Amino acid sequence: RVRTALAKAIDRKAIVEAVYAGAGTVAGSVVPPAQLGAVTDAGIDYDPDGAKKLLKEAGHENGLKISLWAMPVSRPYNPNAKRMAEMIQADWAKVGVHSEIVSFEWGEYLKRTAAGEQDTFLLGGSSDNGDPDNMLSYLLSCDGVKGGSNRSRWCDKDFEKLLDEGRVAADPKERAAIYGKAQAILKAEVPVAPIAHSMVAIPIRKSVLNYVLDPFGRQNFAAVDMAE
């Protein structure tokens, strides 16, 4: 109830407009919308009254104090984590949740969040291979808790079973259905609150030819040339 309340208290549409300057979309899942089996509804639409009700049911009617960790760097998936954290902090304050924004040097931030020192934190990623298992397993698998990539430290056996099934299934329709079920568990349990999928832009001189933006965040100059 507390996780759902925290998620529902966040005005994600406002964040997309302010932090991404409209160059993004409200996320329905940690799985990017172009990938197999991605869902469009995270079940956490902005609902401060609903958030207050859930907090009351969970015994936090008189307030809740937590830390909110914000990355110290700009990333392709989050251009301004400090601003995002400030907006979330303000949203939470409206429902009686008092949060302290915490940050560290980037390497220290990653080390400490991997160790689970935070209450809540901002982080994201870009898919390495375009497969839904990539983000789901890295961010939320039980093995990821041990390895440090699952910084939410949430481990669910039913979710893990679906990840295993999805890796070995060959039929795309079957895989899509499996990952749909996995995301339904995320919708119910809310270990993460997906905020936004960014639209990445790279400035290029007119003299640069044949440059193609890589969907996996890499830089491929194999076909690049310069106009004379």
mmCIF file with all atom_site columns, N, CA, C and O in Angstrom, residues 66-115:
data_model
loop_
_atom_site.group_PDB
_atom_site.id
_atom_site.type_symbol
_atom_site.label_atom_id
_atom_site.label_alt_id
_atom_site.label_comp_id
_atom_site.label_asym_id
_atom_site.label_entity_id
_atom_site.label_seq_id
_atom_site.pdbx_PDB_ins_code
_atom_site.Cartn_x
_atom_site.Cartn_y
_atom_site.Cartn_z
_atom_site.occupancy
_atom_site.B_iso_or_equiv
_atom_site.pdbx_formal_charge
_atom_site.auth_seq_id
_atom_site.auth_comp_id
_atom_site.auth_asym_id
_atom_site.auth_atom_id
_atom_site.pdbx_PDB_model_num
ATOM 1   N N  . ILE A 1 66  ? 10.984 9.633  4.680   1.00 0.00 ? 66  ILE A N  1
ATOM 2   C CA . ILE A 1 66  ? 11.864 8.734  3.940   1.00 0.00 ? 66  ILE A CA 1
ATOM 3   C C  . ILE A 1 66  ? 12.930 9.551  3.212   1.00 0.00 ? 66  ILE A C  1
ATOM 4   O O  . ILE A 1 66  ? 12.815 10.761 3.056   1.00 0.00 ? 66  ILE A O  1
ATOM 5   N N  . SER A 1 67  ? 13.966 8.853  2.767   1.00 0.00 ? 67  SER A N  1
ATOM 6   C CA . SER A 1 67  ? 14.988 9.502  1.945   1.00 0.00 ? 67  SER A CA 1
ATOM 7   C C  . SER A 1 67  ? 14.675 9.264  0.474   1.00 0.00 ? 67  SER A C  1
ATOM 8   O O  . SER A 1 67  ? 14.116 8.235  0.101   1.00 0.00 ? 67  SER A O  1
ATOM 9   N N  . LEU A 1 68  ? 15.027 10.239 -0.350  1.00 0.00 ? 68  LEU A N  1
ATOM 10  C CA . LEU A 1 68  ? 14.849 10.151 -1.800  1.00 0.00 ? 68  LEU A CA 1
ATOM 11  C C  . LEU A 1 68  ? 16.195 10.460 -2.439  1.00 0.00 ? 68  LEU A C  1
ATOM 12  O O  . LEU A 1 68  ? 16.654 11.594 -2.415  1.00 0.00 ? 68  LEU A O  1
ATOM 13  N N  . TRP A 1 69  ? 16.836 9.440  -2.985  1.00 0.00 ? 69  TRP A N  1
ATOM 14  C CA . TRP A 1 69  ? 18.166 9.615  -3.558  1.00 0.00 ? 69  TRP A CA 1
ATOM 15  C C  . TRP A 1 69  ? 18.045 10.039 -5.017  1.00 0.00 ? 69  TRP A C  1
ATOM 16  O O  . TRP A 1 69  ? 17.265 9.459  -5.778  1.00 0.00 ? 69  TRP A O  1
ATOM 17  N N  . ALA A 1 70  ? 18.835 11.051 -5.393  1.00 0.00 ? 70  ALA A N  1
ATOM 18  C CA . ALA A 1 70  ? 18.812 11.575 -6.757  1.00 0.00 ? 70  ALA A CA 1
ATOM 19  C C  . ALA A 1 70  ? 20.203 11.506 -7.368  1.00 0.00 ? 70  ALA A C  1
ATOM 20  O O  . ALA A 1 70  ? 21.195 11.868 -6.732  1.00 0.00 ? 70  ALA A O  1
ATOM 21  N N  . MET A 1 71  ? 20.279 11.034 -8.605  1.00 0.00 ? 71  MET A N  1
ATOM 22  C CA . MET A 1 71  ? 21.555 10.921 -9.305  1.00 0.00 ? 71  MET A CA 1
ATOM 23  C C  . MET A 1 71  ? 22.201 12.302 -9.473  1.00 0.00 ? 71  MET A C  1
ATOM 24  O O  . MET A 1 71  ? 21.505 13.284 -9.683  1.00 0.00 ? 71  MET A O  1
ATOM 25  N N  . PRO A 1 72  ? 23.545 12.371 -9.426  1.00 0.00 ? 72  PRO A N  1
ATOM 26  C CA . PRO A 1 72  ? 24.231 13.653 -9.571  1.00 0.00 ? 72  PRO A CA 1
ATOM 27  C C  . PRO A 1 72  ? 24.559 13.996 -11.023 1.00 0.00 ? 72  PRO A C  1
ATOM 28  O O  . PRO A 1 72  ? 25.191 15.014 -11.289 1.00 0.00 ? 72  PRO A O  1
ATOM 29  N N  . VAL A 1 73  ? 24.138 13.149 -11.943 1.00 0.00 ? 73  VAL A N  1
ATOM 30  C CA . VAL A 1 73  ? 24.520 13.313 -13.350 1.00 0.00 ? 73  VAL A CA 1
ATOM 31  C C  . VAL A 1 73  ? 23.290 13.317 -14.251 1.00 0.00 ? 73  VAL A C  1
ATOM 32  O O  . VAL A 1 73  ? 22.221 12.842 -13.876 1.00 0.00 ? 73  VAL A O  1
ATOM 33  N N  . SER A 1 74  ? 23.468 13.868 -15.444 1.00 0.00 ? 74  SER A N  1
ATOM 34  C CA . SER A 1 74  ? 22.434 13.802 -16.477 1.00 0.00 ? 74  SER A CA 1
ATOM 35  C C  . SER A 1 74  ? 22.666 12.547 -17.299 1.00 0.00 ? 74  SER A C  1
ATOM 36  O O  . SER A 1 74  ? 23.799 12.236 -17.672 1.00 0.00 ? 74  SER A O  1
ATOM 37  N N  . ARG A 1 75  ? 21.595 11.820 -17.561 1.00 0.00 ? 75  ARG A N  1
ATOM 38  C CA . ARG A 1 75  ? 21.695 10.582 -18.341 1.00 0.00 ? 75  ARG A CA 1
ATOM 39  C C  . ARG A 1 75  ? 20.678 10.635 -19.484 1.00 0.00 ? 75  ARG A C  1
ATOM 40  O O  . ARG A 1 75  ? 19.706 11.402 -19.423 1.00 0.00 ? 75  ARG A O  1
ATOM 41  N N  . PRO A 1 76  ? 20.858 9.829  -20.532 1.00 0.00 ? 76  PRO A N  1
ATOM 42  C CA . PRO A 1 76  ? 19.903 9.851  -21.646 1.00 0.00 ? 76  PRO A CA 1
ATOM 43  C C  . PRO A 1 76  ? 18.465 9.589  -21.201 1.00 0.00 ? 76  PRO A C  1
ATOM 44  O O  . PRO A 1 76  ? 17.524 10.131 -21.788 1.00 0.00 ? 76  PRO A O  1
ATOM 45  N N  . TYR A 1 77  ? 18.282 8.792  -20.159 1.00 0.00 ? 77  TYR A N  1
ATOM 46  C CA . TYR A 1 77  ? 16.935 8.463  -19.686 1.00 0.00 ? 77  TYR A CA 1
ATOM 47  C C  . TYR A 1 77  ? 16.417 9.449  -18.641 1.00 0.00 ? 77  TYR A C  1
ATOM 48  O O  . TYR A 1 77  ? 15.244 9.412  -18.281 1.00 0.00 ? 77  TYR A O  1
ATOM 49  N N  . ASN A 1 78  ? 17.288 10.316 -18.130 1.00 0.00 ? 78  ASN A N  1
ATOM 50  C CA . ASN A 1 78  ? 16.873 11.311 -17.138 1.00 0.00 ? 78  ASN A CA 1
ATOM 51  C C  . ASN A 1 78  ? 17.801 12.521 -17.226 1.00 0.00 ? 78  ASN A C  1
ATOM 52  O O  . ASN A 1 78  ? 18.890 12.510 -16.663 1.00 0.00 ? 78  ASN A O  1
ATOM 53  N N  . PRO A 1 79  ? 17.381 13.576 -17.919 1.00 0.00 ? 79  PRO A N  1
ATOM 54  C CA . PRO A 1 79  ? 18.257 14.725 -18.130 1.00 0.00 ? 79  PRO A CA 1
ATOM 55  C C  . PRO A 1 79  ? 18.511 15.574 -16.892 1.00 0.00 ? 79  PRO A C  1
ATOM 56  O O  . PRO A 1 79  ? 19.483 16.315 -16.841 1.00 0.00 ? 79  PRO A O  1
ATOM 57  N N  . ASN A 1 80  ? 17.648 15.486 -15.882 1.00 0.00 ? 80  ASN A N  1
ATOM 58  C CA . ASN A 1 80  ? 17.802 16.328 -14.701 1.00 0.00 ? 80  ASN A CA 1
ATOM 59  C C  . ASN A 1 80  ? 17.183 15.638 -13.484 1.00 0.00 ? 80  ASN A C  1
ATOM 60  O O  . ASN A 1 80  ? 16.043 15.911 -13.107 1.00 0.00 ? 80  ASN A O  1
ATOM 61  N N  . ALA A 1 81  ? 17.956 14.754 -12.865 1.00 0.00 ? 81  ALA A N  1
ATOM 62  C CA . ALA A 1 81  ? 17.438 13.978 -11.734 1.00 0.00 ? 81  ALA A CA 1
ATOM 63  C C  . ALA A 1 81  ? 17.159 14.857 -10.524 1.00 0.00 ? 81  ALA A C  1
ATOM 64  O O  . ALA A 1 81  ? 16.227 14.588 -9.751  1.00 0.00 ? 81  ALA A O  1
ATOM 65  N N  . LYS A 1 82  ? 17.955 15.909 -10.326 1.00 0.00 ? 82  LYS A N  1
ATOM 66  C CA . LYS A 1 82  ? 17.740 16.799 -9.187  1.00 0.00 ? 82  LYS A CA 1
ATOM 67  C C  . LYS A 1 82  ? 16.367 17.479 -9.297  1.00 0.00 ? 82  LYS A C  1
ATOM 68  O O  . LYS A 1 82  ? 15.626 17.544 -8.318  1.00 0.00 ? 82  LYS A O  1
ATOM 69  N N  . ARG A 1 83  ? 16.049 17.969 -10.480 1.00 0.00 ? 83  ARG A N  1
ATOM 70  C CA . ARG A 1 83  ? 14.750 18.619 -10.689 1.00 0.00 ? 83  ARG A CA 1
ATOM 71  C C  . ARG A 1 83  ? 13.621 17.612 -10.521 1.00 0.00 ? 83  ARG A C  1
ATOM 72  O O  . ARG A 1 83  ? 12.583 17.919 -9.917  1.00 0.00 ? 83  ARG A O  1
ATOM 73  N N  . MET A 1 84  ? 13.812 16.393 -11.039 1.00 0.00 ? 84  MET A N  1
ATOM 74  C CA . MET A 1 84  ? 12.789 15.363 -10.882 1.00 0.00 ? 84  MET A CA 1
ATOM 75  C C  . MET A 1 84  ? 12.563 15.052 -9.415  1.00 0.00 ? 84  MET A C  1
ATOM 76  O O  . MET A 1 84  ? 11.417 14.934 -8.947  1.00 0.00 ? 84  MET A O  1
ATOM 77  N N  . ALA A 1 85  ? 13.650 14.929 -8.658  1.00 0.00 ? 85  ALA A N  1
ATOM 78  C CA . ALA A 1 85  ? 13.533 14.635 -7.229  1.00 0.00 ? 85  ALA A CA 1
ATOM 79  C C  . ALA A 1 85  ? 12.800 15.747 -6.497  1.00 0.00 ? 85  ALA A C  1
ATOM 80  O O  . ALA A 1 85  ? 11.974 15.489 -5.605  1.00 0.00 ? 85  ALA A O  1
ATOM 81  N N  . GLU A 1 86  ? 13.069 16.995 -6.868  1.00 0.00 ? 86  GLU A N  1
ATOM 82  C CA . GLU A 1 86  ? 12.390 18.128 -6.219  1.00 0.00 ? 86  GLU A CA 1
ATOM 83  C C  . GLU A 1 86  ? 10.891 18.112 -6.497  1.00 0.00 ? 86  GLU A C  1
ATOM 84  O O  . GLU A 1 86  ? 10.082 18.416 -5.615  1.00 0.00 ? 86  GLU A O  1
ATOM 85  N N  . MET A 1 87  ? 10.512 17.718 -7.722  1.00 0.00 ? 87  MET A N  1
ATOM 86  C CA . MET A 1 87  ? 9.092  17.640 -8.065  1.00 0.00 ? 87  MET A CA 1
ATOM 87  C C  . MET A 1 87  ? 8.420  16.493 -7.318  1.00 0.00 ? 87  MET A C  1
ATOM 88  O O  . MET A 1 87  ? 7.286  16.634 -6.834  1.00 0.00 ? 87  MET A O  1
ATOM 89  N N  . ILE A 1 88  ? 9.093  15.368 -7.210  1.00 0.00 ? 88  ILE A N  1
ATOM 90  C CA . ILE A 1 88  ? 8.550  14.233 -6.465  1.00 0.00 ? 88  ILE A CA 1
ATOM 91  C C  . ILE A 1 88  ? 8.427  14.591 -4.992  1.00 0.00 ? 88  ILE A C  1
ATOM 92  O O  . ILE A 1 88  ? 7.425  14.281 -4.329  1.00 0.00 ? 88  ILE A O  1
ATOM 93  N N  . GLN A 1 89  ? 9.449  15.260 -4.468  1.00 0.00 ? 89  GLN A N  1
ATOM 94  C CA . GLN A 1 89  ? 9.430  15.693 -3.070  1.00 0.00 ? 89  GLN A CA 1
ATOM 95  C C  . GLN A 1 89  ? 8.212  16.574 -2.788  1.00 0.00 ? 89  GLN A C  1
ATOM 96  O O  . GLN A 1 89  ? 7.523  16.416 -1.772  1.00 0.00 ? 89  GLN A O  1
ATOM 97  N N  . ALA A 1 90  ? 7.922  17.499 -3.706  1.00 0.00 ? 90  ALA A N  1
ATOM 98  C CA . ALA A 1 90  ? 6.765  18.383 -3.551  1.00 0.00 ? 90  ALA A CA 1
ATOM 99  C C  . ALA A 1 90  ? 5.449  17.612 -3.644  1.00 0.00 ? 90  ALA A C  1
ATOM 100 O O  . ALA A 1 90  ? 4.505  17.869 -2.883  1.00 0.00 ? 90  ALA A O  1
ATOM 101 N N  . ASP A 1 91  ? 5.385  16.663 -4.569  1.00 0.00 ? 91  ASP A N  1
ATOM 102 C CA . ASP A 1 91  ? 4.180  15.834 -4.708  1.00 0.00 ? 91  ASP A CA 1
ATOM 103 C C  . ASP A 1 91  ? 3.934  15.012 -3.450  1.00 0.00 ? 91  ASP A C  1
ATOM 104 O O  . ASP A 1 91  ? 2.796  14.891 -2.976  1.00 0.00 ? 91  ASP A O  1
ATOM 105 N N  . TRP A 1 92  ? 4.999  14.423 -2.919  1.00 0.00 ? 92  TRP A N  1
ATOM 106 C CA . TRP A 1 92  ? 4.860  13.604 -1.717  1.00 0.00 ? 92  TRP A CA 1
ATOM 107 C C  . TRP A 1 92  ? 4.438  14.440 -0.517  1.00 0.00 ? 92  TRP A C  1
ATOM 108 O O  . TRP A 1 92  ? 3.659  13.994 0.324   1.00 0.00 ? 92  TRP A O  1
ATOM 109 N N  . ALA A 1 93  ? 4.971  15.662 -0.441  1.00 0.00 ? 93  ALA A N  1
ATOM 110 C CA . ALA A 1 93  ? 4.616  16.538 0.683   1.00 0.00 ? 93  ALA A CA 1
ATOM 111 C C  . ALA A 1 93  ? 3.111  16.814 0.716   1.00 0.00 ? 93  ALA A C  1
ATOM 112 O O  . ALA A 1 93  ? 2.521  16.955 1.792   1.00 0.00 ? 93  ALA A O  1
ATOM 113 N N  . LYS A 1 94  ? 2.490  16.847 -0.459  1.00 0.00 ? 94  LYS A N  1
ATOM 114 C CA . LYS A 1 94  ? 1.055  17.110 -0.542  1.00 0.00 ? 94  LYS A CA 1
ATOM 115 C C  . LYS A 1 94  ? 0.222  15.987 0.079   1.00 0.00 ? 94  LYS A C  1
ATOM 116 O O  . LYS A 1 94  ? -0.934 16.201 0.450   1.00 0.00 ? 94  LYS A O  1
ATOM 117 N N  . VAL A 1 95  ? 0.788  14.791 0.181   1.00 0.00 ? 95  VAL A N  1
ATOM 118 C CA . VAL A 1 95  ? 0.048  13.658 0.768   1.00 0.00 ? 95  VAL A CA 1
ATOM 119 C C  . VAL A 1 95  ? 0.609  13.281 2.144   1.00 0.00 ? 95  VAL A C  1
ATOM 120 O O  . VAL A 1 95  ? 0.311  12.216 2.670   1.00 0.00 ? 95  VAL A O  1
ATOM 121 N N  . GLY A 1 96  ? 1.451  14.149 2.703   1.00 0.00 ? 96  GLY A N  1
ATOM 122 C CA . GLY A 1 96  ? 1.950  13.918 4.055   1.00 0.00 ? 96  GLY A CA 1
ATOM 123 C C  . GLY A 1 96  ? 3.233  13.119 4.149   1.00 0.00 ? 96  GLY A C  1
ATOM 124 O O  . GLY A 1 96  ? 3.605  12.672 5.243   1.00 0.00 ? 96  GLY A O  1
ATOM 125 N N  . VAL A 1 97  ? 3.918  12.933 3.025   1.00 0.00 ? 97  VAL A N  1
ATOM 126 C CA . VAL A 1 97  ? 5.193  12.206 3.030   1.00 0.00 ? 97  VAL A CA 1
ATOM 127 C C  . VAL A 1 97  ? 6.329  13.228 2.960   1.00 0.00 ? 97  VAL A C  1
ATOM 128 O O  . VAL A 1 97  ? 6.421  14.004 2.007   1.00 0.00 ? 97  VAL A O  1
ATOM 129 N N  . HIS A 1 98  ? 7.176  13.238 3.971   1.00 0.00 ? 98  HIS A N  1
ATOM 130 C CA . HIS A 1 98  ? 8.280  14.183 4.041   1.00 0.00 ? 98  HIS A CA 1
ATOM 131 C C  . HIS A 1 98  ? 9.569  13.466 3.633   1.00 0.00 ? 98  HIS A C  1
ATOM 132 O O  . HIS A 1 98  ? 9.993  12.514 4.292   1.00 0.00 ? 98  HIS A O  1
ATOM 133 N N  . SER A 1 99  ? 10.173 13.928 2.560   1.00 0.00 ? 99  SER A N  1
ATOM 134 C CA . SER A 1 99  ? 11.357 13.252 2.034   1.00 0.00 ? 99  SER A CA 1
ATOM 135 C C  . SER A 1 99  ? 12.565 14.171 2.027   1.00 0.00 ? 99  SER A C  1
ATOM 136 O O  . SER A 1 99  ? 12.452 15.376 1.789   1.00 0.00 ? 99  SER A O  1
ATOM 137 N N  . GLU A 1 100 ? 13.710 13.586 2.289   1.00 0.00 ? 100 GLU A N  1
ATOM 138 C CA . GLU A 1 100 ? 14.985 14.299 2.234   1.00 0.00 ? 100 GLU A CA 1
ATOM 139 C C  . GLU A 1 100 ? 15.721 13.853 0.981   1.00 0.00 ? 100 GLU A C  1
ATOM 140 O O  . GLU A 1 100 ? 15.949 12.657 0.778   1.00 0.00 ? 100 GLU A O  1
ATOM 141 N N  . ILE A 1 101 ? 16.080 14.810 0.120   1.00 0.00 ? 101 ILE A N  1
ATOM 142 C CA . ILE A 1 101 ? 16.809 14.480 -1.104  1.00 0.00 ? 101 ILE A CA 1
ATOM 143 C C  . ILE A 1 101 ? 18.282 14.271 -0.782  1.00 0.00 ? 101 ILE A C  1
ATOM 144 O O  . ILE A 1 101 ? 18.910 15.113 -0.131  1.00 0.00 ? 101 ILE A O  1
ATOM 145 N N  . VAL A 1 102 ? 18.809 13.146 -1.219  1.00 0.00 ? 102 VAL A N  1
ATOM 146 C CA . VAL A 1 102 ? 20.197 12.758 -0.945  1.00 0.00 ? 102 VAL A CA 1
ATOM 147 C C  . VAL A 1 102 ? 20.910 12.512 -2.262  1.00 0.00 ? 102 VAL A C  1
ATOM 148 O O  . VAL A 1 102 ? 20.317 11.984 -3.211  1.00 0.00 ? 102 VAL A O  1
ATOM 149 N N  . SER A 1 103 ? 22.181 12.888 -2.349  1.00 0.00 ? 103 SER A N  1
ATOM 150 C CA . SER A 1 103 ? 22.945 12.598 -3.557  1.00 0.00 ? 103 SER A CA 1
ATOM 151 C C  . SER A 1 103 ? 24.409 12.391 -3.197  1.00 0.00 ? 103 SER A C  1
ATOM 152 O O  . SER A 1 103 ? 24.873 12.820 -2.133  1.00 0.00 ? 103 SER A O  1
ATOM 153 N N  . PHE A 1 104 ? 25.118 11.721 -4.076  1.00 0.00 ? 104 PHE A N  1
ATOM 154 C CA . PHE A 1 104 ? 26.540 11.455 -3.910  1.00 0.00 ? 104 PHE A CA 1
ATOM 155 C C  . PHE A 1 104 ? 27.225 11.559 -5.264  1.00 0.00 ? 104 PHE A C  1
ATOM 156 O O  . PHE A 1 104 ? 26.561 11.619 -6.304  1.00 0.00 ? 104 PHE A O  1
ATOM 157 N N  . GLU A 1 105 ? 28.534 11.551 -5.259  1.00 0.00 ? 105 GLU A N  1
ATOM 158 C CA . GLU A 1 105 ? 29.291 11.422 -6.510  1.00 0.00 ? 105 GLU A CA 1
ATOM 159 C C  . GLU A 1 105 ? 28.811 10.157 -7.214  1.00 0.00 ? 105 GLU A C  1
ATOM 160 O O  . GLU A 1 105 ? 28.425 9.186  -6.576  1.00 0.00 ? 105 GLU A O  1
ATOM 161 N N  . TRP A 1 106 ? 28.815 10.155 -8.560  1.00 0.00 ? 106 TRP A N  1
ATOM 162 C CA . TRP A 1 106 ? 28.172 9.113  -9.365  1.00 0.00 ? 106 TRP A CA 1
ATOM 163 C C  . TRP A 1 106 ? 28.612 7.704  -8.985  1.00 0.00 ? 106 TRP A C  1
ATOM 164 O O  . TRP A 1 106 ? 27.792 6.808  -8.782  1.00 0.00 ? 106 TRP A O  1
ATOM 165 N N  . GLY A 1 107 ? 29.926 7.491  -8.884  1.00 0.00 ? 107 GLY A N  1
ATOM 166 C CA . GLY A 1 107 ? 30.407 6.157  -8.523  1.00 0.00 ? 107 GLY A CA 1
ATOM 167 C C  . GLY A 1 107 ? 29.955 5.742  -7.137  1.00 0.00 ? 107 GLY A C  1
ATOM 168 O O  . GLY A 1 107 ? 29.578 4.589  -6.906  1.00 0.00 ? 107 GLY A O  1
ATOM 169 N N  . GLU A 1 108 ? 29.976 6.683  -6.211  1.00 0.00 ? 108 GLU A N  1
ATOM 170 C CA . GLU A 1 108 ? 29.541 6.406  -4.850  1.00 0.00 ? 108 GLU A CA 1
ATOM 171 C C  . GLU A 1 108 ? 28.035 6.150  -4.811  1.00 0.00 ? 108 GLU A C  1
ATOM 172 O O  . GLU A 1 108 ? 27.552 5.292  -4.059  1.00 0.00 ? 108 GLU A O  1
ATOM 173 N N  . TYR A 1 109 ? 27.298 6.893  -5.623  1.00 0.00 ? 109 TYR A N  1
ATOM 174 C CA . TYR A 1 109 ? 25.837 6.722  -5.711  1.00 0.00 ? 109 TYR A CA 1
ATOM 175 C C  . TYR A 1 109 ? 25.498 5.299  -6.145  1.00 0.00 ? 109 TYR A C  1
ATOM 176 O O  . TYR A 1 109 ? 24.644 4.632  -5.548  1.00 0.00 ? 109 TYR A O  1
ATOM 177 N N  . LEU A 1 110 ? 26.171 4.836  -7.199  1.00 0.00 ? 110 LEU A N  1
ATOM 178 C CA . LEU A 1 110 ? 25.919 3.481  -7.689  1.00 0.00 ? 110 LEU A CA 1
ATOM 179 C C  . LEU A 1 110 ? 26.314 2.432  -6.653  1.00 0.00 ? 110 LEU A C  1
ATOM 180 O O  . LEU A 1 110 ? 25.604 1.436  -6.446  1.00 0.00 ? 110 LEU A O  1
ATOM 181 N N  . LYS A 1 111 ? 27.428 2.638  -5.997  1.00 0.00 ? 111 LYS A N  1
ATOM 182 C CA . LYS A 1 111 ? 27.909 1.694  -4.981  1.00 0.00 ? 111 LYS A CA 1
ATOM 183 C C  . LYS A 1 111 ? 26.935 1.603  -3.811  1.00 0.00 ? 111 LYS A C  1
ATOM 184 O O  . LYS A 1 111 ? 26.579 0.503  -3.367  1.00 0.00 ? 111 LYS A O  1
ATOM 185 N N  . ARG A 1 112 ? 26.495 2.753  -3.330  1.00 0.00 ? 112 ARG A N  1
ATOM 186 C CA . ARG A 1 112 ? 25.623 2.776  -2.153  1.00 0.00 ? 112 ARG A CA 1
ATOM 187 C C  . ARG A 1 112 ? 24.213 2.269  -2.458  1.00 0.00 ? 112 ARG A C  1
ATOM 188 O O  . ARG A 1 112 ? 23.608 1.585  -1.628  1.00 0.00 ? 112 ARG A O  1
ATOM 189 N N  . THR A 1 113 ? 23.684 2.609  -3.646  1.00 0.00 ? 113 THR A N  1
ATOM 190 C CA . THR A 1 113 ? 22.353 2.092  -3.990  1.00 0.00 ? 113 THR A CA 1
ATOM 191 C C  . THR A 1 113 ? 22.402 0.589  -4.219  1.00 0.00 ? 113 THR A C  1
ATOM 192 O O  . THR A 1 113 ? 21.441 -0.127 -3.908  1.00 0.00 ? 113 THR A O  1
ATOM 193 N N  . ALA A 1 114 ? 23.513 0.080  -4.770  1.00 0.00 ? 114 ALA A N  1
ATOM 194 C CA . ALA A 1 114 ? 23.654 -1.363 -4.944  1.00 0.00 ? 114 ALA A CA 1
ATOM 195 C C  . ALA A 1 114 ? 23.680 -2.073 -3.598  1.00 0.00 ? 114 ALA A C  1
ATOM 196 O O  . ALA A 1 114 ? 23.229 -3.215 -3.464  1.00 0.00 ? 114 ALA A O  1
ATOM 197 N N  . ALA A 1 115 ? 24.179 -1.379 -2.581  1.00 0.00 ? 115 ALA A N  1
ATOM 198 C CA . ALA A 1 115 ? 24.232 -1.955 -1.230  1.00 0.00 ? 115 ALA A CA 1
ATOM 199 C C  . ALA A 1 115 ? 22.908 -1.799 -0.491  1.00 0.00 ? 115 ALA A C  1
ATOM 200 O O  . ALA A 1 115 ? 22.733 -2.366 0.592   1.00 0.00 ? 115 ALA A O  1
#
